[in-house]
mmCIF file of C-alpha atoms and ligand atoms in Angstrom:
data_model
loop_
_atom_site.group_PDB
_atom_site.id
_atom_site.type_symbol
_atom_site.label_atom_id
_atom_site.label_comp_id
_atom_site.label_asym_id
_atom_site.label_seq_id
_atom_site.Cartn_x
_atom_site.Cartn_y
_atom_site.Cartn_z
ATOM 1 C CA MET A 1 -0.229 -45.678 -30.756
ATOM 2 C CA THR A 2 0.197 -45.195 -27.047
ATOM 3 C CA THR A 3 -1.243 -41.462 -25.534
ATOM 4 C CA GLU A 4 1.472 -39.633 -23.014
ATOM 5 C CA SER A 5 0.404 -38.084 -20.550
ATOM 6 C CA THR A 6 2.708 -34.537 -18.972
ATOM 7 C CA LEU A 7 3.689 -36.773 -16.466
ATOM 8 C CA ASP A 8 4.672 -39.660 -18.586
ATOM 9 C CA THR A 9 6.039 -36.097 -20.626
ATOM 10 C CA ALA A 10 8.083 -34.571 -17.914
ATOM 11 C CA ARG A 11 9.076 -37.673 -16.769
ATOM 12 C CA SER A 12 10.809 -38.388 -19.621
ATOM 13 C CA GLN A 13 12.718 -35.550 -20.191
ATOM 14 C CA LEU A 14 14.238 -36.293 -15.751
ATOM 15 C CA ARG A 15 14.836 -39.475 -16.813
ATOM 16 C CA ARG A 16 17.013 -38.038 -20.285
ATOM 17 C CA ALA A 17 18.878 -35.551 -17.567
ATOM 18 C CA VAL A 18 19.412 -37.068 -15.131
ATOM 19 C CA GLU A 19 21.027 -40.122 -17.882
ATOM 20 C CA LEU A 20 23.679 -37.060 -19.682
ATOM 21 C CA LEU A 21 24.191 -35.741 -15.685
ATOM 22 C CA GLN A 22 25.449 -39.412 -14.758
ATOM 23 C CA LEU A 23 23.589 -38.495 -11.580
ATOM 24 C CA SER A 24 22.853 -41.886 -9.401
ATOM 25 C CA GLU A 25 19.664 -43.556 -8.789
ATOM 26 C CA ASN A 26 19.533 -42.277 -6.037
ATOM 27 C CA ASP A 27 19.502 -39.620 -7.016
ATOM 28 C CA TRP A 28 16.916 -39.634 -9.886
ATOM 29 C CA GLN A 29 14.855 -41.544 -6.397
ATOM 30 C CA THR A 30 15.238 -37.821 -4.850
ATOM 31 C CA LEU A 31 14.398 -36.041 -8.294
ATOM 32 C CA SER A 32 11.863 -37.975 -9.593
ATOM 33 C CA THR A 33 9.438 -38.170 -5.754
ATOM 34 C CA PRO A 34 6.953 -35.095 -4.857
ATOM 35 C CA ARG A 35 7.435 -33.671 -1.860
ATOM 36 C CA ARG A 36 4.570 -32.422 -0.653
ATOM 37 C CA ILE A 37 0.604 -33.214 -2.616
ATOM 38 C CA LEU A 38 -2.768 -32.329 -1.740
ATOM 39 C CA GLU A 39 -6.024 -32.768 -3.356
ATOM 40 C CA VAL A 40 -8.616 -30.612 -1.752
ATOM 41 C CA ALA A 41 -12.229 -30.348 -2.134
ATOM 42 C CA VAL A 42 -14.010 -27.154 -2.878
ATOM 43 C CA PRO A 43 -17.485 -26.445 -2.548
ATOM 44 C CA LEU A 44 -19.650 -24.020 -5.066
ATOM 45 C CA ARG A 45 -22.703 -22.239 -4.319
ATOM 46 C CA ARG A 46 -23.617 -21.541 -7.621
ATOM 47 C CA ASP A 47 -25.687 -18.017 -8.640
ATOM 48 C CA ASN A 48 -28.912 -20.879 -8.645
ATOM 49 C CA GLY A 49 -28.787 -21.492 -4.944
ATOM 50 C CA ASN A 50 -27.276 -24.663 -6.003
ATOM 51 C CA VAL A 51 -24.468 -26.641 -4.372
ATOM 52 C CA GLU A 52 -21.554 -28.755 -6.682
ATOM 53 C CA MET A 53 -17.977 -30.367 -5.937
ATOM 54 C CA TYR A 54 -14.597 -29.628 -7.669
ATOM 55 C CA LYS A 55 -11.505 -30.760 -7.160
ATOM 56 C CA GLY A 56 -9.176 -28.818 -5.734
ATOM 57 C CA PHE A 57 -4.718 -29.677 -7.021
ATOM 58 C CA ARG A 58 -1.785 -27.810 -4.935
ATOM 59 C CA VAL A 59 2.061 -29.525 -5.239
ATOM 60 C CA GLN A 60 4.967 -28.555 -3.932
ATOM 61 C CA TYR A 61 7.254 -30.206 -6.219
ATOM 62 C CA SER A 62 10.553 -29.418 -4.387
ATOM 63 C CA THR A 63 11.446 -26.778 -1.931
ATOM 64 C CA THR A 64 15.054 -26.808 -1.757
ATOM 65 C CA ARG A 65 16.564 -24.483 -3.622
ATOM 66 C CA GLY A 66 14.215 -22.190 -1.622
ATOM 67 C CA PRO A 67 9.466 -20.733 -0.845
ATOM 68 C CA SER A 68 7.745 -22.712 -4.075
ATOM 69 C CA LYS A 69 6.506 -21.451 -6.831
ATOM 70 C CA GLY A 70 3.955 -21.700 -9.340
ATOM 71 C CA GLY A 71 0.981 -21.332 -10.506
ATOM 72 C CA VAL A 72 -2.780 -21.883 -10.538
ATOM 73 C CA ARG A 73 -4.633 -23.319 -13.482
ATOM 74 C CA PHE A 74 -8.884 -23.834 -14.088
ATOM 75 C CA HIS A 75 -9.334 -26.271 -16.400
ATOM 76 C CA PRO A 76 -11.316 -28.944 -16.621
ATOM 77 C CA ASP A 77 -8.643 -31.265 -17.948
ATOM 78 C CA ILE A 78 -6.700 -30.838 -14.729
ATOM 79 C CA ASN A 79 -5.952 -33.991 -12.545
ATOM 80 C CA MET A 80 -3.126 -34.219 -10.216
ATOM 81 C CA ASP A 81 -0.444 -36.197 -12.371
ATOM 82 C CA GLU A 82 -1.088 -33.536 -14.937
ATOM 83 C CA THR A 83 -0.049 -30.891 -11.873
ATOM 84 C CA VAL A 84 2.818 -32.814 -10.635
ATOM 85 C CA ALA A 85 4.083 -33.215 -13.895
ATOM 86 C CA LEU A 86 3.674 -28.938 -13.962
ATOM 87 C CA ALA A 87 5.154 -28.562 -11.000
ATOM 88 C CA MET A 88 7.675 -30.231 -11.648
ATOM 89 C CA LEU A 89 9.185 -28.064 -14.576
ATOM 90 C CA MET A 90 8.293 -25.119 -12.272
ATOM 91 C CA THR A 91 11.253 -27.009 -10.661
ATOM 92 C CA TRP A 92 13.433 -27.105 -13.729
ATOM 93 C CA LYS A 93 12.832 -23.655 -14.988
ATOM 94 C CA CYS A 94 13.193 -21.670 -11.378
ATOM 95 C CA ALA A 95 15.931 -23.628 -11.110
ATOM 96 C CA LEU A 96 17.725 -22.786 -14.910
ATOM 97 C CA THR A 97 17.132 -19.337 -14.110
ATOM 98 C CA ASN A 98 18.443 -19.563 -11.143
ATOM 99 C CA LEU A 99 15.335 -17.882 -8.725
ATOM 100 C CA PRO A 100 16.029 -18.698 -5.195
ATOM 101 C CA TYR A 101 12.878 -20.431 -5.636
ATOM 102 C CA GLY A 102 11.809 -24.475 -5.508
ATOM 103 C CA GLY A 103 8.651 -25.445 -8.155
ATOM 104 C CA ALA A 104 5.523 -26.084 -7.428
ATOM 105 C CA LYS A 105 1.702 -26.218 -9.541
ATOM 106 C CA GLY A 106 -2.098 -26.420 -7.825
ATOM 107 C CA GLY A 107 -5.514 -26.240 -10.228
ATOM 108 C CA ILE A 108 -9.294 -26.449 -9.653
ATOM 109 C CA ALA A 109 -10.763 -29.134 -12.053
ATOM 110 C CA VAL A 110 -12.895 -26.696 -13.661
ATOM 111 C CA ASP A 111 -14.192 -24.255 -16.528
ATOM 112 C CA ALA A 112 -13.671 -21.445 -15.820
ATOM 113 C CA HIS A 113 -15.856 -20.039 -19.099
ATOM 114 C CA THR A 114 -19.178 -22.187 -17.676
ATOM 115 C CA LEU A 115 -18.508 -19.444 -13.728
ATOM 116 C CA SER A 116 -20.068 -15.754 -13.566
ATOM 117 C CA LEU A 117 -17.123 -13.668 -11.852
ATOM 118 C CA THR A 118 -19.053 -13.690 -8.667
ATOM 119 C CA GLU A 119 -19.069 -18.384 -8.733
ATOM 120 C CA ASN A 120 -15.196 -17.818 -10.231
ATOM 121 C CA GLU A 121 -15.224 -15.173 -6.341
ATOM 122 C CA ARG A 122 -15.759 -18.438 -4.695
ATOM 123 C CA LEU A 123 -14.588 -21.247 -6.156
ATOM 124 C CA THR A 124 -11.161 -19.000 -5.988
ATOM 125 C CA ARG A 125 -11.866 -18.214 -2.287
ATOM 126 C CA ARG A 126 -12.672 -20.940 -1.735
ATOM 127 C CA TYR A 127 -9.066 -22.951 -3.260
ATOM 128 C CA THR A 128 -7.522 -20.354 -1.123
ATOM 129 C CA SER A 129 -8.718 -21.113 2.368
ATOM 130 C CA GLU A 130 -8.117 -25.174 1.373
ATOM 131 C CA ILE A 131 -5.142 -24.828 0.380
ATOM 132 C CA LEU A 132 -4.145 -21.718 3.006
ATOM 133 C CA PRO A 133 -2.184 -24.710 5.501
ATOM 134 C CA ILE A 134 0.966 -24.970 2.674
ATOM 135 C CA ILE A 135 0.626 -21.318 1.544
ATOM 136 C CA GLY A 136 2.925 -18.330 1.854
ATOM 137 C CA PRO A 137 5.488 -15.773 1.443
ATOM 138 C CA GLU A 138 7.286 -18.146 2.655
ATOM 139 C CA ARG A 139 6.335 -21.110 1.317
ATOM 140 C CA ASP A 140 4.825 -21.691 -1.681
ATOM 141 C CA ILE A 141 3.821 -18.559 -3.959
ATOM 142 C CA PRO A 142 0.900 -18.804 -6.416
ATOM 143 C CA ALA A 143 0.815 -16.991 -9.296
ATOM 144 C CA PRO A 144 -1.883 -17.240 -12.163
ATOM 145 C CA ASP A 145 -1.972 -20.216 -14.990
ATOM 146 C CA VAL A 146 -4.118 -21.240 -17.801
ATOM 147 C CA GLY A 147 -7.797 -20.053 -16.840
ATOM 148 C CA THR A 148 -6.669 -17.608 -14.557
ATOM 149 C CA ASP A 149 -5.571 -14.238 -14.256
ATOM 150 C CA GLU A 150 -5.119 -10.711 -11.697
ATOM 151 C CA ARG A 151 -8.544 -11.089 -10.364
ATOM 152 C CA ASN A 152 -7.601 -14.830 -9.183
ATOM 153 C CA MET A 153 -4.757 -13.827 -7.325
ATOM 154 C CA ALA A 154 -6.825 -10.875 -6.176
ATOM 155 C CA TRP A 155 -8.796 -12.381 -4.371
ATOM 156 C CA MET A 156 -6.519 -14.837 -3.205
ATOM 157 C CA MET A 157 -4.761 -12.717 -1.590
ATOM 158 C CA ASP A 158 -7.670 -10.821 0.636
ATOM 159 C CA THR A 159 -8.783 -14.396 0.973
ATOM 160 C CA TYR A 160 -5.126 -14.762 2.200
ATOM 161 C CA SER A 161 -4.603 -11.630 4.056
ATOM 162 C CA VAL A 162 -8.111 -11.815 6.022
ATOM 163 C CA ASN A 163 -7.477 -14.971 7.710
ATOM 164 C CA ALA A 164 -3.982 -13.349 8.473
ATOM 165 C CA GLY A 165 -5.550 -10.234 10.010
ATOM 166 C CA PHE A 166 -3.059 -8.146 8.406
ATOM 167 C CA SER A 167 -1.892 -7.201 4.349
ATOM 168 C CA VAL A 168 -0.081 -10.472 3.054
ATOM 169 C CA PRO A 169 0.502 -9.168 -0.997
ATOM 170 C CA GLY A 170 3.981 -11.560 -1.316
ATOM 171 C CA VAL A 171 1.973 -14.550 -0.572
ATOM 172 C CA VAL A 172 1.283 -14.265 -4.386
ATOM 173 C CA THR A 173 2.648 -13.202 -7.892
ATOM 174 C CA GLY A 174 0.569 -11.587 -10.786
ATOM 175 C CA LYS A 175 -1.296 -9.880 -8.402
ATOM 176 C CA PRO A 176 -3.259 -6.126 -10.362
ATOM 177 C CA ILE A 177 -0.230 -3.464 -10.344
ATOM 178 C CA VAL A 178 -2.619 -1.015 -6.909
ATOM 179 C CA LEU A 179 -2.277 -3.977 -5.174
ATOM 180 C CA GLY A 180 1.186 -4.747 -5.091
ATOM 181 C CA GLY A 181 1.707 -6.108 -8.719
ATOM 182 C CA SER A 182 4.623 -5.594 -10.955
ATOM 183 C CA LEU A 183 4.372 -3.721 -14.023
ATOM 184 C CA GLY A 184 5.286 -5.855 -16.754
ATOM 185 C CA ARG A 185 4.269 -8.487 -15.075
ATOM 186 C CA THR A 186 1.219 -8.705 -17.834
ATOM 187 C CA SER A 187 2.962 -9.348 -20.947
ATOM 188 C CA ALA A 188 6.242 -10.860 -19.156
ATOM 189 C CA THR A 189 5.468 -14.502 -20.568
ATOM 190 C CA GLY A 190 5.118 -13.216 -24.118
ATOM 191 C CA ASP A 191 8.165 -10.556 -23.961
ATOM 192 C CA GLY A 192 10.385 -13.616 -23.065
ATOM 193 C CA VAL A 193 9.219 -15.741 -25.660
ATOM 194 C CA ALA A 194 9.360 -12.708 -27.835
ATOM 195 C CA ILE A 195 13.053 -12.574 -26.411
ATOM 196 C CA SER A 196 13.934 -16.049 -27.300
ATOM 197 C CA THR A 197 12.290 -16.126 -30.406
ATOM 198 C CA ILE A 198 14.297 -13.255 -31.551
ATOM 199 C CA GLU A 199 17.846 -14.989 -30.017
ATOM 200 C CA ALA A 200 16.677 -17.818 -31.312
ATOM 201 C CA LEU A 201 16.667 -16.626 -35.123
ATOM 202 C CA ARG A 202 20.036 -14.971 -33.713
ATOM 203 C CA VAL A 203 22.177 -18.658 -34.277
ATOM 204 C CA LYS A 204 19.577 -19.850 -37.020
ATOM 205 C CA GLY A 205 20.687 -16.626 -38.664
ATOM 206 C CA ILE A 206 17.153 -15.542 -40.090
ATOM 207 C CA ASP A 207 16.761 -11.837 -39.312
ATOM 208 C CA PRO A 208 13.797 -10.857 -37.872
ATOM 209 C CA LYS A 209 12.390 -8.343 -40.032
ATOM 210 C CA GLY A 210 9.303 -9.631 -41.980
ATOM 211 C CA ALA A 211 10.295 -13.608 -40.579
ATOM 212 C CA THR A 212 7.002 -15.240 -40.331
ATOM 213 C CA VAL A 213 5.359 -16.864 -36.768
ATOM 214 C CA ALA A 214 2.517 -18.755 -36.466
ATOM 215 C CA ILE A 215 0.400 -18.952 -32.494
ATOM 216 C CA GLN A 216 -1.636 -21.499 -31.167
ATOM 217 C CA GLY A 217 -3.170 -20.078 -28.795
ATOM 218 C CA PHE A 218 -4.219 -16.189 -28.769
ATOM 219 C CA GLY A 219 -4.687 -15.726 -24.976
ATOM 220 C CA LYS A 220 -2.282 -14.196 -22.170
ATOM 221 C CA VAL A 221 0.677 -15.546 -23.132
ATOM 222 C CA GLY A 222 -0.453 -16.063 -27.387
ATOM 223 C CA TYR A 223 -1.272 -12.732 -27.117
ATOM 224 C CA TRP A 224 1.554 -10.877 -25.462
ATOM 225 C CA THR A 225 4.773 -12.285 -27.635
ATOM 226 C CA ALA A 226 1.879 -11.498 -31.023
ATOM 227 C CA ILE A 227 2.904 -8.109 -29.954
ATOM 228 C CA ALA A 228 6.386 -8.177 -29.266
ATOM 229 C CA LEU A 229 7.279 -9.314 -31.731
ATOM 230 C CA GLU A 230 5.437 -7.540 -33.896
ATOM 231 C CA ASN A 231 7.108 -4.445 -32.185
ATOM 232 C CA PHE A 232 10.764 -6.641 -32.844
ATOM 233 C CA GLY A 233 9.347 -6.666 -36.728
ATOM 234 C CA LEU A 234 8.379 -10.153 -37.326
ATOM 235 C CA LYS A 235 4.531 -10.968 -39.236
ATOM 236 C CA ILE A 236 2.378 -13.165 -37.585
ATOM 237 C CA VAL A 237 0.705 -14.765 -39.752
ATOM 238 C CA ALA A 238 -1.523 -16.766 -38.322
ATOM 239 C CA VAL A 239 -3.179 -17.128 -34.531
ATOM 240 C CA SER A 240 -5.275 -19.600 -33.356
ATOM 241 C CA ASP A 241 -7.857 -20.682 -30.041
ATOM 242 C CA VAL A 242 -9.125 -23.393 -28.775
ATOM 243 C CA HIS A 243 -11.843 -23.155 -31.819
ATOM 244 C CA GLY A 244 -9.087 -22.913 -34.834
ATOM 245 C CA GLY A 245 -6.943 -20.730 -36.470
ATOM 246 C CA SER A 246 -7.192 -17.957 -38.858
ATOM 247 C CA LYS A 247 -4.682 -16.505 -41.661
ATOM 248 C CA GLY A 248 -4.173 -12.979 -43.611
ATOM 249 C CA PHE A 249 -5.612 -10.608 -41.284
ATOM 250 C CA LYS A 250 -3.652 -7.592 -41.398
ATOM 251 C CA ASN A 251 -1.890 -6.894 -38.323
ATOM 252 C CA VAL A 252 -2.373 -8.697 -34.365
ATOM 253 C CA THR A 253 -4.234 -5.423 -32.644
ATOM 254 C CA GLU A 254 -6.932 -5.872 -35.698
ATOM 255 C CA ILE A 255 -7.120 -9.281 -34.954
ATOM 256 C CA TRP A 256 -7.564 -9.301 -31.758
ATOM 257 C CA ASP A 257 -10.208 -5.480 -31.552
ATOM 258 C CA HIS A 258 -11.842 -8.303 -33.438
ATOM 259 C CA TYR A 259 -11.428 -11.781 -30.946
ATOM 260 C CA GLN A 260 -12.593 -8.691 -27.764
ATOM 261 C CA THR A 261 -15.741 -7.596 -29.551
ATOM 262 C CA HIS A 262 -17.545 -11.025 -31.588
ATOM 263 C CA GLY A 263 -15.540 -13.064 -29.095
ATOM 264 C CA ASN A 264 -13.798 -14.819 -32.606
ATOM 265 C CA LEU A 265 -10.572 -14.730 -34.680
ATOM 266 C CA ASN A 266 -12.944 -14.834 -38.318
ATOM 267 C CA VAL A 267 -11.562 -10.507 -39.420
ATOM 268 C CA PRO A 268 -13.629 -10.221 -42.144
ATOM 269 C CA GLY A 269 -10.810 -10.325 -45.355
ATOM 270 C CA SER A 270 -9.393 -13.738 -43.095
ATOM 271 C CA ASP A 271 -9.423 -17.688 -44.057
ATOM 272 C CA LYS A 272 -9.961 -19.977 -41.226
ATOM 273 C CA LEU A 273 -7.115 -22.713 -40.780
ATOM 274 C CA THR A 274 -7.463 -26.038 -38.081
ATOM 275 C CA GLN A 275 -5.034 -26.679 -35.419
ATOM 276 C CA ASP A 276 -3.027 -28.749 -37.537
ATOM 277 C CA GLU A 277 -2.915 -26.390 -39.989
ATOM 278 C CA LEU A 278 -1.652 -23.565 -38.500
ATOM 279 C CA LEU A 279 1.320 -26.589 -36.821
ATOM 280 C CA HIS A 280 2.366 -26.994 -40.624
ATOM 281 C CA LEU A 281 2.660 -23.907 -41.804
ATOM 282 C CA ASP A 282 5.650 -22.752 -43.963
ATOM 283 C CA VAL A 283 6.826 -20.804 -41.409
ATOM 284 C CA ASP A 284 9.902 -19.380 -39.953
ATOM 285 C CA VAL A 285 8.756 -20.170 -36.292
ATOM 286 C CA LEU A 286 5.881 -21.918 -34.875
ATOM 287 C CA ILE A 287 5.568 -21.052 -31.392
ATOM 288 C CA PRO A 288 2.898 -23.867 -29.059
ATOM 289 C CA ALA A 289 0.830 -21.073 -26.521
ATOM 290 C CA ALA A 290 -1.513 -22.807 -25.752
ATOM 291 C CA LEU A 291 -1.845 -26.161 -23.701
ATOM 292 C CA SER A 292 0.130 -30.471 -23.763
ATOM 293 C CA ASP A 293 0.206 -32.641 -26.638
ATOM 294 C CA ALA A 294 0.117 -29.703 -29.383
ATOM 295 C CA ILE A 295 3.461 -30.976 -30.761
ATOM 296 C CA THR A 296 3.121 -35.332 -31.264
ATOM 297 C CA GLU A 297 3.963 -38.200 -33.662
ATOM 298 C CA LYS A 298 0.896 -37.582 -34.789
ATOM 299 C CA THR A 299 1.329 -33.560 -36.128
ATOM 300 C CA ALA A 300 5.544 -33.096 -35.426
ATOM 301 C CA PRO A 301 5.960 -34.858 -39.282
ATOM 302 C CA GLY A 302 4.329 -32.272 -41.226
ATOM 303 C CA ILE A 303 6.305 -29.077 -39.249
ATOM 304 C CA LYS A 304 7.399 -27.387 -41.660
ATOM 305 C CA ALA A 305 8.840 -24.505 -39.221
ATOM 306 C CA LYS A 306 12.616 -23.896 -38.877
ATOM 307 C CA ILE A 307 12.240 -23.061 -34.470
ATOM 308 C CA ILE A 308 9.580 -24.046 -32.549
ATOM 309 C CA VAL A 309 9.901 -21.382 -29.400
ATOM 310 C CA GLU A 310 7.148 -23.003 -27.332
ATOM 311 C CA GLY A 311 5.103 -20.791 -24.853
ATOM 312 C CA ALA A 312 3.106 -22.721 -22.898
ATOM 313 C CA ASN A 313 4.047 -26.094 -21.121
ATOM 314 C CA ALA A 314 4.879 -29.776 -22.224
ATOM 315 C CA PRO A 315 3.188 -28.353 -25.273
ATOM 316 C CA THR A 316 5.980 -31.771 -27.607
ATOM 317 C CA THR A 317 5.858 -35.188 -26.109
ATOM 318 C CA PRO A 318 8.809 -37.044 -25.807
ATOM 319 C CA GLY A 319 7.869 -38.878 -30.011
ATOM 320 C CA GLY A 320 6.456 -35.410 -30.873
ATOM 321 C CA ASP A 321 10.487 -34.122 -29.796
ATOM 322 C CA ALA A 322 12.065 -37.521 -31.381
ATOM 323 C CA VAL A 323 10.656 -35.889 -34.522
ATOM 324 C CA ILE A 324 11.455 -32.680 -34.978
ATOM 325 C CA ASN A 325 15.052 -33.120 -33.528
ATOM 326 C CA ASP A 326 15.039 -35.610 -36.628
ATOM 327 C CA LYS A 327 14.046 -32.800 -39.013
ATOM 328 C CA GLY A 328 16.886 -31.030 -37.737
ATOM 329 C CA ILE A 329 13.950 -27.784 -36.250
ATOM 330 C CA LEU A 330 15.791 -25.757 -32.892
ATOM 331 C CA VAL A 331 13.213 -26.053 -30.375
ATOM 332 C CA VAL A 332 13.556 -23.393 -27.323
ATOM 333 C CA PRO A 333 12.356 -25.580 -24.405
ATOM 334 C CA ASP A 334 9.659 -24.159 -22.814
ATOM 335 C CA ILE A 335 11.415 -23.584 -19.524
ATOM 336 C CA LEU A 336 13.895 -21.638 -21.485
ATOM 337 C CA ALA A 337 11.164 -19.410 -23.731
ATOM 338 C CA ASN A 338 7.986 -19.344 -21.066
ATOM 339 C CA SER A 339 10.008 -18.189 -18.058
ATOM 340 C CA GLY A 340 9.722 -14.670 -18.500
ATOM 341 C CA GLY A 341 6.264 -15.393 -15.992
ATOM 342 C CA VAL A 342 8.149 -16.189 -13.723
ATOM 343 C CA ILE A 343 11.194 -14.474 -13.297
ATOM 344 C CA VAL A 344 8.407 -11.442 -13.088
ATOM 345 C CA SER A 345 6.537 -12.593 -10.661
ATOM 346 C CA TYR A 346 10.397 -13.190 -9.068
ATOM 347 C CA PHE A 347 10.553 -9.468 -8.869
ATOM 348 C CA GLU A 348 6.871 -8.123 -7.989
ATOM 349 C CA TRP A 349 7.811 -11.034 -4.884
ATOM 350 C CA VAL A 350 10.669 -9.029 -3.862
ATOM 351 C CA GLN A 351 8.770 -5.556 -4.173
ATOM 352 C CA ASP A 352 6.833 -7.179 -2.162
ATOM 353 C CA LYS A 353 9.618 -8.127 0.160
ATOM 354 C CA GLN A 354 11.252 -4.419 0.288
ATOM 355 C CA ASN A 355 8.248 -2.502 -0.242
ATOM 356 C CA TYR A 356 9.796 -0.627 -2.950
ATOM 357 C CA PHE A 357 8.697 -0.825 -6.785
ATOM 358 C CA TRP A 358 10.775 -0.350 -9.226
ATOM 359 C CA THR A 359 9.667 1.707 -12.757
ATOM 360 C CA SER A 360 8.820 -0.427 -16.081
ATOM 361 C CA ALA A 361 12.293 -0.140 -17.450
ATOM 362 C CA GLU A 362 14.528 -1.620 -14.057
ATOM 363 C CA VAL A 363 11.870 -4.279 -15.082
ATOM 364 C CA LYS A 364 12.072 -5.674 -18.225
ATOM 365 C CA SER A 365 15.703 -4.204 -18.114
ATOM 366 C CA ASN A 366 15.980 -7.062 -15.592
ATOM 367 C CA LEU A 367 14.243 -9.902 -17.446
ATOM 368 C CA ASN A 368 16.405 -9.715 -20.437
ATOM 369 C CA ASP A 369 19.560 -9.538 -18.135
ATOM 370 C CA ILE A 370 17.992 -12.511 -17.050
ATOM 371 C CA MET A 371 16.728 -14.483 -20.550
ATOM 372 C CA MET A 372 20.199 -13.679 -22.108
ATOM 373 C CA ARG A 373 21.714 -15.040 -19.523
ATOM 374 C CA SER A 374 19.505 -18.229 -19.225
ATOM 375 C CA PHE A 375 19.988 -18.585 -23.131
ATOM 376 C CA LYS A 376 23.555 -18.729 -23.233
ATOM 377 C CA GLU A 377 24.162 -21.064 -20.950
ATOM 378 C CA VAL A 378 21.119 -23.738 -22.665
ATOM 379 C CA GLU A 379 23.433 -22.219 -25.748
ATOM 380 C CA GLU A 380 26.450 -22.623 -24.639
ATOM 381 C CA MET A 381 25.552 -26.056 -23.257
ATOM 382 C CA ALA A 382 23.567 -27.608 -25.659
ATOM 383 C CA LYS A 383 27.072 -27.114 -28.259
ATOM 384 C CA SER A 384 29.606 -28.629 -25.709
ATOM 385 C CA LYS A 385 27.740 -32.028 -24.738
ATOM 386 C CA LYS A 386 25.918 -31.741 -28.644
ATOM 387 C CA VAL A 387 22.811 -32.501 -27.681
ATOM 388 C CA SER A 388 18.887 -30.393 -28.348
ATOM 389 C CA TRP A 389 17.785 -27.333 -26.331
ATOM 390 C CA ARG A 390 15.836 -29.431 -24.210
ATOM 391 C CA GLU A 391 17.869 -31.938 -22.861
ATOM 392 C CA ALA A 392 20.756 -28.586 -22.261
ATOM 393 C CA ALA A 393 18.605 -26.863 -20.430
ATOM 394 C CA HIS A 394 17.118 -29.762 -17.840
ATOM 395 C CA MET A 395 20.694 -31.080 -17.124
ATOM 396 C CA ILE A 396 21.617 -27.283 -15.799
ATOM 397 C CA GLY A 397 17.788 -27.010 -14.200
ATOM 398 C CA VAL A 398 17.879 -30.887 -12.786
ATOM 399 C CA ALA A 399 22.212 -30.560 -12.377
ATOM 400 C CA ARG A 400 21.465 -27.427 -9.440
ATOM 401 C CA VAL A 401 18.949 -29.078 -7.420
ATOM 402 C CA ALA A 402 20.813 -31.795 -7.518
ATOM 403 C CA GLU A 403 23.088 -29.974 -6.161
ATOM 404 C CA ALA A 404 21.756 -28.030 -3.888
ATOM 405 C CA HIS A 405 20.353 -31.753 -2.418
ATOM 406 C CA ARG A 406 24.077 -32.716 -1.934
ATOM 407 C CA LEU A 407 25.170 -29.524 -0.517
ATOM 408 C CA ARG A 408 21.997 -29.584 2.185
ATOM 409 C CA GLY A 409 21.677 -32.753 2.891
ATOM 410 C CA LEU A 410 19.688 -35.712 3.921
ATOM 411 C CA TYR A 411 17.299 -34.861 7.304
ATOM 412 C CA PRO A 412 17.759 -36.757 10.042
HETATM 413 N N1 LIG B 1 2.419 -19.237 -14.500
HETATM 414 C C1 LIG B 1 3.524 -19.679 -15.292
HETATM 415 C C2 LIG B 1 4.339 -20.343 -15.759
HETATM 416 O O1 LIG B 1 3.947 -21.275 -15.962
HETATM 417 C C3 LIG B 1 4.153 -18.277 -13.958
HETATM 418 C C4 LIG B 1 4.622 -19.675 -12.323
HETATM 419 C C5 LIG B 1 4.747 -17.941 -11.228
HETATM 420 O O2 LIG B 1 4.791 -17.062 -12.107
HETATM 421 O O3 LIG B 1 4.986 -18.130 -10.408
HETATM 422 O O4 LIG B 1 5.644 -20.568 -15.691
#
């Protein structure tokens, strides 16, 4: 069996969209080429005085529809190809949700858990300083992703602002509220995954009350998804982290509190699960909300869920996709399901530009409007073209970028 990289996955999804849209080979060349790639060395002085070198990346995949936009990932496995793939997905995600952005992604190949708070700060600041010439509120706007959070965004905003000589809140999104962050940004990705789940249940004719859910990943996305779904009346039956899963807990708050105090999911009365056992539970909804490559040719055959809602970016390989499509499982693809994060990032950037801040009700209602509009567009496209939801979502996103390219023309 060949292993598929995230870049293989993203390129094959783009290839398919280009075919379905009957775009030209020239369009494929334009759409499959990242516009700007930067690799930087990030030296870190550890607390013990040692100096270590880390690789940092920033990829601006597209700036055709506006400044590029996307998160910064701290993960030991991140490399240039993975960053390109994730920046490509951001491009289609922003186009699908019709945000005035291109797509970007960045990261450092580091395990953030091995860093002290002061080391994390120094690494974040040096990385920001290395990519400083290409970011900015009109150029490219970073945000949190796997392994980073609002603290990292505060340091990035400060490093950029100190160098500019004045405060520039709009250079990053996902900031703490007091620094110009938006209400509702922390839970936004999970809230969007929950909206997608409720809509997918409607399409499948399943009552959300008491519908069962398994969530792979209990981080920023998985946790807020679980909370939102529980509030909608669904039953979260299992969650997992990198070490494995757990089922049989009473509710999300119980297992989250245990997780925060003990660092594991083994709350008394619950049963341990392997990652594969979690993926193969007989539930209504399966939500991969961790990393790429969760649903593959190998893991897909055992999946029993009726609906898969992709909280993570690129959790399903093309091989896995073929299996779940054959099984008739409805998949709400990543670029739709997890777009709540970048949608509220967009609101944050707009608020920063205007120095006028919205109430949490305004944020939630505007998020809901954009999610619902995008969802309907994908649902209709899938129905009218008789394609999968992933193909439909990519067709809409890719077509918007291709049209923008055509209208801008080629310089010189
Ligand atoms: N990292 C998130 C994503 O993959 C959010 C990006 C953003 O807010 O710019 O969509």
